[in-house]
Structure formats: C-alpha cells, structure tokens
Coordinates of C-alpha atoms in Angstrom, one line a residue:
Chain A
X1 CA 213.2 112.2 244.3
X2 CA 216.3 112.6 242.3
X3 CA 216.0 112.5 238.6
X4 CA 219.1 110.7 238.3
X5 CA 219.9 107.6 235.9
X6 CA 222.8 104.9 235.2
X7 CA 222.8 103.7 231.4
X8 CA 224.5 100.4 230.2
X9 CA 224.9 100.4 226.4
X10 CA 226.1 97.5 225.1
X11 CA 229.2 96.8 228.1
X12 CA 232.0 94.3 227.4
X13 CA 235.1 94.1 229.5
X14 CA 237.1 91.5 228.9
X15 CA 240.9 90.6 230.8
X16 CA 243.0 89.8 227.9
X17 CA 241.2 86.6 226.0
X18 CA 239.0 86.6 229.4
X19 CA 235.7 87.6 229.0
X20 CA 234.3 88.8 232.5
X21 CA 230.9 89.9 230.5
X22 CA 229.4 90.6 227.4
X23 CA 226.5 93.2 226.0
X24 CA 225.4 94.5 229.2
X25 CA 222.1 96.8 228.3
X26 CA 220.3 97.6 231.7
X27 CA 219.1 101.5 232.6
X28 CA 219.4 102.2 236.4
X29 CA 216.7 104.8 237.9
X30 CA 216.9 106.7 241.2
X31 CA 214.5 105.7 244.0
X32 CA 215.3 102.1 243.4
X33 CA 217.7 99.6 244.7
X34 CA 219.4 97.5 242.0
X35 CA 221.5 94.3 242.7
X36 CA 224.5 92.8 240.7
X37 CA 224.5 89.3 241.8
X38 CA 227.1 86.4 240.5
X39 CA 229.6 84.3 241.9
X40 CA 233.1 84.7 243.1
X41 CA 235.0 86.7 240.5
X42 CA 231.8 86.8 238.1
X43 CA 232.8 90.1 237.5
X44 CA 230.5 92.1 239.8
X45 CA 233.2 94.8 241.3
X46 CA 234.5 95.2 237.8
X47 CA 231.0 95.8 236.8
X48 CA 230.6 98.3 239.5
X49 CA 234.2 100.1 238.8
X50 CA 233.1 100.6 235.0
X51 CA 229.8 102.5 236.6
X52 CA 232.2 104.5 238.7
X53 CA 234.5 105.5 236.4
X54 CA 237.7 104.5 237.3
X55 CA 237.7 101.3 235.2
X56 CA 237.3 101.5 231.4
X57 CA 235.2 99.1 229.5
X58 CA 236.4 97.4 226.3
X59 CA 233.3 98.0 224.4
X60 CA 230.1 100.2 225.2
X61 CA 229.4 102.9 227.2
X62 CA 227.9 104.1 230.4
X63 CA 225.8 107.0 230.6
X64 CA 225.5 109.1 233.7
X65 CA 222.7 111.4 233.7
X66 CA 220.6 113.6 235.8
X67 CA 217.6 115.7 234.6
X68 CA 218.3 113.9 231.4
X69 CA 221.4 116.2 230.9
X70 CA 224.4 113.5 230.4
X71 CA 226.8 114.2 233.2
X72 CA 230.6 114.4 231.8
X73 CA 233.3 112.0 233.6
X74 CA 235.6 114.6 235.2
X75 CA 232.0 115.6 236.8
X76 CA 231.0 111.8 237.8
X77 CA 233.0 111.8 241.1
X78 CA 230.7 114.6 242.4
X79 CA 227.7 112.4 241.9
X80 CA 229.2 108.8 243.0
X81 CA 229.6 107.7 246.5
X82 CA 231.2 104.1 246.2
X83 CA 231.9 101.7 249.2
X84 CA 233.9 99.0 247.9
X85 CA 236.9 96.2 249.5
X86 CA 239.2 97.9 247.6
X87 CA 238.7 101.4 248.8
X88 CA 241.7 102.3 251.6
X89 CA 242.1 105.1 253.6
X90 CA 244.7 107.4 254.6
X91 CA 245.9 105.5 257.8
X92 CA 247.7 108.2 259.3
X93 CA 245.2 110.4 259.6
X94 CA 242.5 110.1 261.9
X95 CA 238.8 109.9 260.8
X96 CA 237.8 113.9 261.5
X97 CA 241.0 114.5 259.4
X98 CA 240.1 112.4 256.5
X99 CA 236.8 113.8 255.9
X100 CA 238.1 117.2 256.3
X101 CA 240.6 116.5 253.4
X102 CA 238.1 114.7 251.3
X103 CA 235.8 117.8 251.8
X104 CA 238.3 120.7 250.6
X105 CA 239.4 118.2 247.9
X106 CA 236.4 117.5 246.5
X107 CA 235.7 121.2 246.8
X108 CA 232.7 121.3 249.5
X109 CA 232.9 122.9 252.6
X110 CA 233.7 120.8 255.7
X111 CA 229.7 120.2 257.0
X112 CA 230.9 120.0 260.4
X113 CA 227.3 118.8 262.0
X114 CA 226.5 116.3 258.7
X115 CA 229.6 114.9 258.8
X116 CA 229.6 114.3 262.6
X117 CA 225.6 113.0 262.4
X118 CA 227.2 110.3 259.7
X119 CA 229.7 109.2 262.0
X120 CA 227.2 109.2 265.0
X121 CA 225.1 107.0 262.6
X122 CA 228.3 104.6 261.7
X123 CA 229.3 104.5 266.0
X124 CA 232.4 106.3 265.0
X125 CA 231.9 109.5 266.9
X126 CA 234.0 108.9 270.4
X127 CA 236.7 107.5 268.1
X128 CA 237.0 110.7 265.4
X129 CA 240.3 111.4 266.9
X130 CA 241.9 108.0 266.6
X131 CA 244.1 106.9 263.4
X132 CA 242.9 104.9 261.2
X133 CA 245.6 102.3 261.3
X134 CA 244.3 101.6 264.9
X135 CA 240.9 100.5 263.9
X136 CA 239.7 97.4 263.2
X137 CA 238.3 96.2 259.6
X138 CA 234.7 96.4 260.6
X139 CA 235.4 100.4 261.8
X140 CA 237.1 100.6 258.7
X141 CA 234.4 99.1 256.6
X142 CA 231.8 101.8 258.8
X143 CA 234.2 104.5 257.8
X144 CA 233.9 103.6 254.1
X145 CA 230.3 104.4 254.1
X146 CA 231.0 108.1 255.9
X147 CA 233.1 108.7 253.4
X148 CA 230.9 107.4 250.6
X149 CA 228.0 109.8 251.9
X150 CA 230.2 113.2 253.0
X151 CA 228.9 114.9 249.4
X152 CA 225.3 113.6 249.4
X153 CA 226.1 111.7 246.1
X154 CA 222.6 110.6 243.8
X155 CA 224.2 107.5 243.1
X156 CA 225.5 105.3 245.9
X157 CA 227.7 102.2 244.8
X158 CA 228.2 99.2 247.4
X159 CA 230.7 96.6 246.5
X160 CA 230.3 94.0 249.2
X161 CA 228.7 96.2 251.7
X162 CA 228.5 94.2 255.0
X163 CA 231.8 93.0 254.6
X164 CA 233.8 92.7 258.2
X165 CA 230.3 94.2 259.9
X166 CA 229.0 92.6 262.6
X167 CA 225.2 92.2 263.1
X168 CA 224.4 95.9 264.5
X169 CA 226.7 97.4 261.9
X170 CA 224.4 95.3 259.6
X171 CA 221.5 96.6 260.7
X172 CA 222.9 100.4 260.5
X173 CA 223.6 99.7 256.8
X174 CA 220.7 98.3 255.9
X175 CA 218.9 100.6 257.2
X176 CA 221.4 103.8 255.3
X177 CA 220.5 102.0 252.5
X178 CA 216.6 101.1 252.5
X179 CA 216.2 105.2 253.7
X180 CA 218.9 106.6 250.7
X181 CA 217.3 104.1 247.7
X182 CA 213.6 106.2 248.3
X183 CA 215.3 109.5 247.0
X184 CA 218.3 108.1 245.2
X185 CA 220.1 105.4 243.2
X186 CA 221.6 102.6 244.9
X187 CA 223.5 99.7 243.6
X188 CA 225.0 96.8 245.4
X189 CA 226.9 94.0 244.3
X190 CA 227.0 91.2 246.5
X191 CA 226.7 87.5 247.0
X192 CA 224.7 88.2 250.7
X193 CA 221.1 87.1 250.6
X194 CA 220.1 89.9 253.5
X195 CA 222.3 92.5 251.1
X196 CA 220.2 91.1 247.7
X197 CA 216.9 91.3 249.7
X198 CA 216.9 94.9 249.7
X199 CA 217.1 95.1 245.9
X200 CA 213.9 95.9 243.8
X201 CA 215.4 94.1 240.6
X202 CA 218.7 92.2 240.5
X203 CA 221.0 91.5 237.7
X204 CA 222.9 88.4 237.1
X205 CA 226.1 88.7 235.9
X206 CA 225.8 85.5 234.8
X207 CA 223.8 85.9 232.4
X208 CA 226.0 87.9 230.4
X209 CA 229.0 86.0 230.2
X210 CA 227.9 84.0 226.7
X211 CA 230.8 84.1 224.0
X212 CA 228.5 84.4 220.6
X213 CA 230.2 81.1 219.7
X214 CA 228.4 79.3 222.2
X215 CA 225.3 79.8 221.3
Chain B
X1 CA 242.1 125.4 245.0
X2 CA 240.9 121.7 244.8
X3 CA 244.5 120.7 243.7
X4 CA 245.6 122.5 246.3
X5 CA 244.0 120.4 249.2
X6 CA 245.4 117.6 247.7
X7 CA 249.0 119.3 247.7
X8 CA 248.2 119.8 251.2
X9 CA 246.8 116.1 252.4
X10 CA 249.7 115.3 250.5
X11 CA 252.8 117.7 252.3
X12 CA 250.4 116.7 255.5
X13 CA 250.9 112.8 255.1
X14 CA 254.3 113.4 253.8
X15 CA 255.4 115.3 257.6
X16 CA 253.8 112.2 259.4
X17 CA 255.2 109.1 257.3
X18 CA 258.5 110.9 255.6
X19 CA 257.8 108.8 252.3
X20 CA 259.7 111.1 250.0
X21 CA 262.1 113.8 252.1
X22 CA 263.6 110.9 254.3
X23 CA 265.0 109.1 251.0
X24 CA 265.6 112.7 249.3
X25 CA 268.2 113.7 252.1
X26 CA 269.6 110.4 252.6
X27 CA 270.4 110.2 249.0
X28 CA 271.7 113.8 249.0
X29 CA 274.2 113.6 252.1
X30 CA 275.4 110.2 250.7
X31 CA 276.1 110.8 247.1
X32 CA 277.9 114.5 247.8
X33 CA 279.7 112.8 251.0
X34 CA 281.2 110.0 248.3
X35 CA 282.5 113.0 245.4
X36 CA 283.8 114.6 248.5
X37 CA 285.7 111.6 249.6
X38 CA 286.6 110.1 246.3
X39 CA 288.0 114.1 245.2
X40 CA 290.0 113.8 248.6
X41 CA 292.5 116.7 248.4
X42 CA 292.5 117.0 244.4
X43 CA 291.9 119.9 242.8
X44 CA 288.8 119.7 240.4
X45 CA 287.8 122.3 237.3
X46 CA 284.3 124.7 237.4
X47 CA 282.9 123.0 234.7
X48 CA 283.0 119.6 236.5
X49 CA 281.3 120.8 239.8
X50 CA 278.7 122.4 237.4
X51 CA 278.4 118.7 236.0
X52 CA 278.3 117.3 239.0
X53 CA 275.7 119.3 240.5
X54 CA 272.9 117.9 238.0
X55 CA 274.2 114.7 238.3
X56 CA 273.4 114.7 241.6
X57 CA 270.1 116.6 240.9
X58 CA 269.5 113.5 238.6
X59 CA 269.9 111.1 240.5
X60 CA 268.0 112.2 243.8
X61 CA 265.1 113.3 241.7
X62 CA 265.1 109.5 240.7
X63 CA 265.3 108.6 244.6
X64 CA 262.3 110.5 245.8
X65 CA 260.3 111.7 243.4
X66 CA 258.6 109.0 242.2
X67 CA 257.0 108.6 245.7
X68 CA 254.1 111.0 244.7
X69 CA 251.9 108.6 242.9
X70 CA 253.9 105.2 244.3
X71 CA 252.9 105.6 247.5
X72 CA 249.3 105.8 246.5
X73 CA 249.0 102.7 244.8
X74 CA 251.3 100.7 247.3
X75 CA 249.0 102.1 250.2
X76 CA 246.2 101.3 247.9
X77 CA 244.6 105.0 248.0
X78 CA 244.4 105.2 244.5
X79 CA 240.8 104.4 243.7
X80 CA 240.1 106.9 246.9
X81 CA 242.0 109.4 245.2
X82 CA 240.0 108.7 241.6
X83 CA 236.5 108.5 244.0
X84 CA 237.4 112.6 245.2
X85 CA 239.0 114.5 242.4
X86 CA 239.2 114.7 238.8
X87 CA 242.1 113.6 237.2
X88 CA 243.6 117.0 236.2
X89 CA 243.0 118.2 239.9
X90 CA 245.4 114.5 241.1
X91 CA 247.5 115.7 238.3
X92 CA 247.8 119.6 239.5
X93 CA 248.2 118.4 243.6
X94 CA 250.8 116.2 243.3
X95 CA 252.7 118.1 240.4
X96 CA 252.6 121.5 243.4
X97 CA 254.0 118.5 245.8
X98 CA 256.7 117.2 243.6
X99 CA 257.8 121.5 242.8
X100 CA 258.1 122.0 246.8
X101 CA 260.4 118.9 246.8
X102 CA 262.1 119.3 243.7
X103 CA 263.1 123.2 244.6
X104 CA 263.8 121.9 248.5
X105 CA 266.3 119.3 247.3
X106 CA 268.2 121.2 244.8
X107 CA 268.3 124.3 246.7
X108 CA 269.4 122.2 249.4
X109 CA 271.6 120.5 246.9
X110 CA 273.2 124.2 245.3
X111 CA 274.1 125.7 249.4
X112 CA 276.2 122.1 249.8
X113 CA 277.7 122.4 246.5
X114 CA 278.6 126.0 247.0
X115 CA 279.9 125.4 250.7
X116 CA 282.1 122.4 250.0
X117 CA 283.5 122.6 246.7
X118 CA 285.4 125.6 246.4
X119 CA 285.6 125.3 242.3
X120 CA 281.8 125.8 242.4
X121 CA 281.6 129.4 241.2
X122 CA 279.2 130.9 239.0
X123 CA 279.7 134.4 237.9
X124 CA 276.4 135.1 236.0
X125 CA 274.3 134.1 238.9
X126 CA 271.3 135.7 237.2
X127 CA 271.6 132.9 234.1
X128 CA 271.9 130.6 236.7
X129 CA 269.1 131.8 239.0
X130 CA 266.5 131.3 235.6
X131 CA 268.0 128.2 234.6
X132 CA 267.7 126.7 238.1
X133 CA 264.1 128.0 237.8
X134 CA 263.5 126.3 234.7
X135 CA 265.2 123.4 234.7
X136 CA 263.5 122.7 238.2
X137 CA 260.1 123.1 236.8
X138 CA 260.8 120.6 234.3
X139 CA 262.5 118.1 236.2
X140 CA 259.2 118.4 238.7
X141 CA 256.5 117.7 235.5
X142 CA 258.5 115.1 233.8
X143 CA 258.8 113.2 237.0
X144 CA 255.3 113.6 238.0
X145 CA 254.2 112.5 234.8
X146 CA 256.5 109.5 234.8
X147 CA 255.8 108.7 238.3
X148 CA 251.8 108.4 237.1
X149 CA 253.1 105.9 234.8
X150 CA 255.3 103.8 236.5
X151 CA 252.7 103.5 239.3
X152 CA 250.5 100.9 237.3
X153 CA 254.0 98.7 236.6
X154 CA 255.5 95.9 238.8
X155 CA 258.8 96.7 238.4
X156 CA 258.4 100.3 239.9
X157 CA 262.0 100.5 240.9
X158 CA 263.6 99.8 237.8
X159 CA 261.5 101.7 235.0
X160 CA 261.6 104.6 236.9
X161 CA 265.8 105.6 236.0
X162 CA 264.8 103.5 232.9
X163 CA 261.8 106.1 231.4
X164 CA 263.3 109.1 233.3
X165 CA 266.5 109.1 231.3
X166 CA 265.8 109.3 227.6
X167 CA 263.0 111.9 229.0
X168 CA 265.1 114.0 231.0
X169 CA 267.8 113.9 229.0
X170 CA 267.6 117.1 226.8
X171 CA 266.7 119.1 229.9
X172 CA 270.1 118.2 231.6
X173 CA 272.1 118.7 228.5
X174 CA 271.1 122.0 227.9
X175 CA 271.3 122.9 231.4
X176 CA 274.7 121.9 231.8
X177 CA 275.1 124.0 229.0
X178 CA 273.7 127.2 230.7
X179 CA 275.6 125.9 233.8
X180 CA 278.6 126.7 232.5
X181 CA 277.9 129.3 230.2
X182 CA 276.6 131.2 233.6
X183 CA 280.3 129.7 235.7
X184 CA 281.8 131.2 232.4
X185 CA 280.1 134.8 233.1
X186 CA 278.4 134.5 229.4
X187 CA 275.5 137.1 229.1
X188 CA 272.0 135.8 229.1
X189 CA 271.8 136.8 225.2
X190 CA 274.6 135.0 224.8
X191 CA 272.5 131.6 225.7
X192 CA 268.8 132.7 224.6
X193 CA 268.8 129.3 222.3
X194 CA 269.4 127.5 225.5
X195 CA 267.1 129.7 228.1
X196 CA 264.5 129.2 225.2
X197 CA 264.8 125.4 224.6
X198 CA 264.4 124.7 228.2
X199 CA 261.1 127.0 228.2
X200 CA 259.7 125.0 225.2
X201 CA 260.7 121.6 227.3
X202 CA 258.7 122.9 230.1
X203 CA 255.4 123.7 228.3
X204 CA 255.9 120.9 226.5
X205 CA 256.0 118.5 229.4
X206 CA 253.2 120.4 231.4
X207 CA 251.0 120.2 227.9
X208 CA 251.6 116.5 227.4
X209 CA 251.1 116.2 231.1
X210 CA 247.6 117.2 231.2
X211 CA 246.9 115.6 227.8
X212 CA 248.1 112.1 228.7
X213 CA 247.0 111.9 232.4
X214 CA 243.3 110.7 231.4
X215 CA 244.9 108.0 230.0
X216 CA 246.8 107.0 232.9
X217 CA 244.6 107.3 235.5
X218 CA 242.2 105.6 234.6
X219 CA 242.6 101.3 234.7

C-alpha cells in the first residue's frame, strides 16, 4: 500500500462575507475511500480544489505527504489525479493526442500499452483517433478518468464522478475506484448514494459551516 | 523540456484553431494598409517610420498576444493545465509561445515596413538588430505576464491595452530612442544607456514574471 496521507488543519474558505466552511481538521489515509457529502453548493468541489491545489484556502493548511515526508505544492500535481465537472479538455485534439501531450508535459514517458489498457477499460479504444469535440459528455466524463490515472497518482480526487455516465460506465467506475482505494487514496465528493456507498468514512460538509456566533 | 511540451501542445492547437496568428496578421495587414493609404503620395521623415513601426508593434502585440492564457480560461482548460504542470513550467511554455509570435509578427512587421516605406532606413543595422532582439524579448514577458493576469478578469478586452501601457511604456520609449539613434547611424557606444536600460527591463520582467506567477495562478 501507499504510505500516502491528506491533512486538514484548521480549513476555512470563505467567498467574500460567505462562509462555504469553517475549521475543517480531518487526516486522509491511503487504502481508504473517503466521501465529502453536502448539498448543492455546500462547498464540496471547493473543498476538493483546496486538496488539489489549485484553490487557496482563507485560513489553514493542507498537508500532502508521503512516507511522512511533506510533499511541496509545485510537486502536488505529480501525486493528484482529479476528475472533476470542471475539468475540460483540449477539443481539438483527439484522445491518443491528449494523453500524449499530458505525458511529455507532465514529464513521463508516453506508456503506450498503460495508457491504451485505461482507455480499453473507459470503452474509448476504437474511438482514440476521434476529436474530442465529437464526443458526447458521458465519453467525455470516461476520458476524464484516463486522464486522471495516466501518471498513477496516490491520491485520486472525484468531484461528481458518475456524472453524464450511463449504468455500464457506472459500473466501470465503480469498480476503478473500489480496486484503486486498496493501494491508494481516494476521495469523492458527491451527492450519489451508489458513489457515497463506496466510502469507508464520509464527511459532511455540513457540519462545518457554523459561524462561532451561532453557537 | 516540460515547458517545452506545453510550447508545443500550445503551437500544435494554435495550427488547428488559429487563436492568436489569425488576429496577429489581420491586425498587421490592416493597420500598415491604413498608414499607407492615409500617407497617400506624401513624403514622410526616418524618424516617423521608426515611430511608426513600434506603434504598430504595440498595437498588434495587444491584438494577439493575450490569447496565450485567454484562450485557456475561455476554453476552460485552465484547471487541466494547473492538474499537469507546475506553475513556473505554464509560465515557461507559454512565455516560448508568446517569443515565436512576438519575433514572427514583428519580423513580419520590419520586411513590410522596409518594402513599402521607402523613408524606413536604418544605417546601424547592428543597433537595430540588438534592440529588435531585446525589445522583442520584453514585449513577449510583459505580455505573458499580463496576459496571466487579465485572464482571471471579466473585462479581458479592455484591461488588456489598459495594464499593457503604463507597463510597456518605458520599453517603447527607449526603443524609439535606439530606433533612431541606429536610422541616425549612431555607434552602439553611443547608446549603451539605452542598450543597457532595455536589458535591465528584460530581467526585470522575466524576474518579476516568475516571482508573481504563484500568485496568479492559483484562484
């Protein structure tokens, strides 16, 4: 298993006067599936950004680790694979394409074979060759995972994962996700039952949203 | 090498959708076809054409370079981009993208200039040569690092001249300076306060480039 380890000190964000949360403390470990659960616009995918990265946080910290050795933030995108509604695509490239950009970007060689097997697993391989802008949003929501696995991150992030999937692509998730939480670190926020039952522990955002006033 | 993959998926997109060069060469053809037509058969000095040729610069940088980081957020591949690369590798890729277009377009720029205004002569061609150089470079970090910036705003379009000016406005003095100091035929240690100004712009901009990107990148 991976020694790998998601800390919450203390997190606030707040939108202006908003506050989306406050005084999140929870420590994620790998070979576990964690859940963020709230309502609509509870602040879930924010919560899930700030563990990415690419959203600060107005007070606190997160703490990325692996073999207890804190992992510095221009390094964190080398450990993070993130699915989320937000992510997009290059459209005018097709899906072979993208990963082979995303590859010598990120500084990996191009795992021809791996990254094939991942889009044999996601029903993508006939369509490699095809553009993104001609496939439809489950495809695209298929191609999001690919893309989130292509550097074998330790930690995978899933904002809304079955979004736009139908039943088999369900399935083929769930199942991605039950086999990648015994070695690693996965965390989903959703509202899903199915998606929630394959946490081990889930966190409710809403029970972080108390202004010290209103207590 | 990692920022130059992304200067690649960039020039590689750019081929296919024709984002940036398509408004670059538009702008280019149109603004040199109106001097030409609004000179008519009038007879202007060297010093203007040296003017007018970083006007022009100035203005077409404004038209297309922006495109770099825009693009990415009206697309929406921004957090894709943050999810792959660090931010001083986004920062390095897209500042090698915005130097191939800003030495395309005024080299591009310079051979029109040269071929249809006749007043356009530069007799120290080596002055010229190092402050096209120079004052390329810098027009390509400012605007990538201003591009960066306007990409998080709403009113992209507008803030772009806006911020760009008061930025790129000591660069373009002192290269009209050097511009016709070199259409003059002044020796190059005749303008060393000039040559060296614009180096000290340069690794200024680049230094405060990758200092402040951090701090735009991330929401």
């Amino acid at each position: 298993m991976t020694d790998y380890s998601v800390k919450l000190n203390n997190l606030t964000k707040t939108f202006g006067w908003r506050l989306v949360f406050r005084n999140v403390n929870h420590e994620f470990v790998s070979g576990n599936i964690y859940g963020l659960a709230g309502s609509n616009g509870s602040g879930k995918s924010t919560l899930s950004r700030i563990i990415a990265g690419v959203v600060s946080s107005t007070k606190g910290k997160v703490v990325h680790s692996f073999k207890g050795i804190e992992i510095p933030p221009e390094k964190l995108h080398e450990q993070i694979g993130f699915v989320s509604p937000y992510l997009v695509l290059y459209d005018e490239f097709s899906a072979e394409e993208n990963l082979i950009h995303f590859a010598r970007i990120r500084g990996i060689p191009f795992d021809k074979d791996y990254n094939y097997s991942l889009l044999q697993t996601f029903g993508l391989y006939e369509r490699k060759r095809d553009f993104l802008k001609g496939y439809s949003s489950g495809m695209l929501q298929r191609m999001k995972f690919v893309f989130a696995l292509q550097h074998r991150p330790k930690l995978l992030l899933l904002d809304e994962p079955t979004s736009n999937l139908d039943n088999q692509g369900k399935e083929t998730v769930y199942k991605v996700i039950r086999d990648y939480g015994k070695e690693n670190l996965v965390i989903i926020a959703s509202n899903e039952d199915n998606d929630l039952a394959l946490c081990n522990e889930i966190l409710n955002i809403e029970d972080f949203k108390t202004n010290p006033g209103d207590e | 090498m990692k920022a130059f993959a992304l200067f690649k998926k960039d020039w590689e997109s750019e081929l296919r959708t024709r984002y940036a060069v398509n408004a670059l060469a538009m702008f280019i053809l149109v603004t040199i076809s109106v001097i030409l037509f609004s000179i008519g058969q009038e007879s202007i000095s060297e010093y203007l054409t040296g003017g007018l040729l970083w006007v022009v610069i100035f203005f077409s940088a404004m038209s297309g370079l922006s495109r770099a980081f825009v693009s990415e957020e009206e697309r929406g591949t921004t957090l894709t981009l943050q999810l792959i690369s660090a931010p001083s590798t986004v920062f390095s890729g897209k500042l090698i993208f915005n130097l191939l277009l800003v030495f395309l377009m005024n080299i591009s720029i310079t051979i029109l200039f040269a071929l249809f205004f006749d007043a356009f002569v530069i007799r120290n061609l080596l002055m010229f040569f190092l402050a096209f150089i120079l004052g390329s470079f810098g027009i390509a970090v400012s605007s990538t690092l201003i591009a960066a910036i306007i990409s998080k705003a709403s009113t992209k379009g507008t803030l772009y001249p806006v911020l760009s000016f008061p930025v790129l406005l000591p660069l373009i003095l002192t290269l009209l300076e050097i511009t016709k100091s070199s259409i003059d035929g002044a020796t190059v240690s005749e303008t060393w306060v000039e040559i060296a100004i614009l180096i000290c712009y340069d690794a200024i901009m680049l230094t405060a480039g990758y200092l402040l990107f951090d701090f735009i990148w991330k929401d």
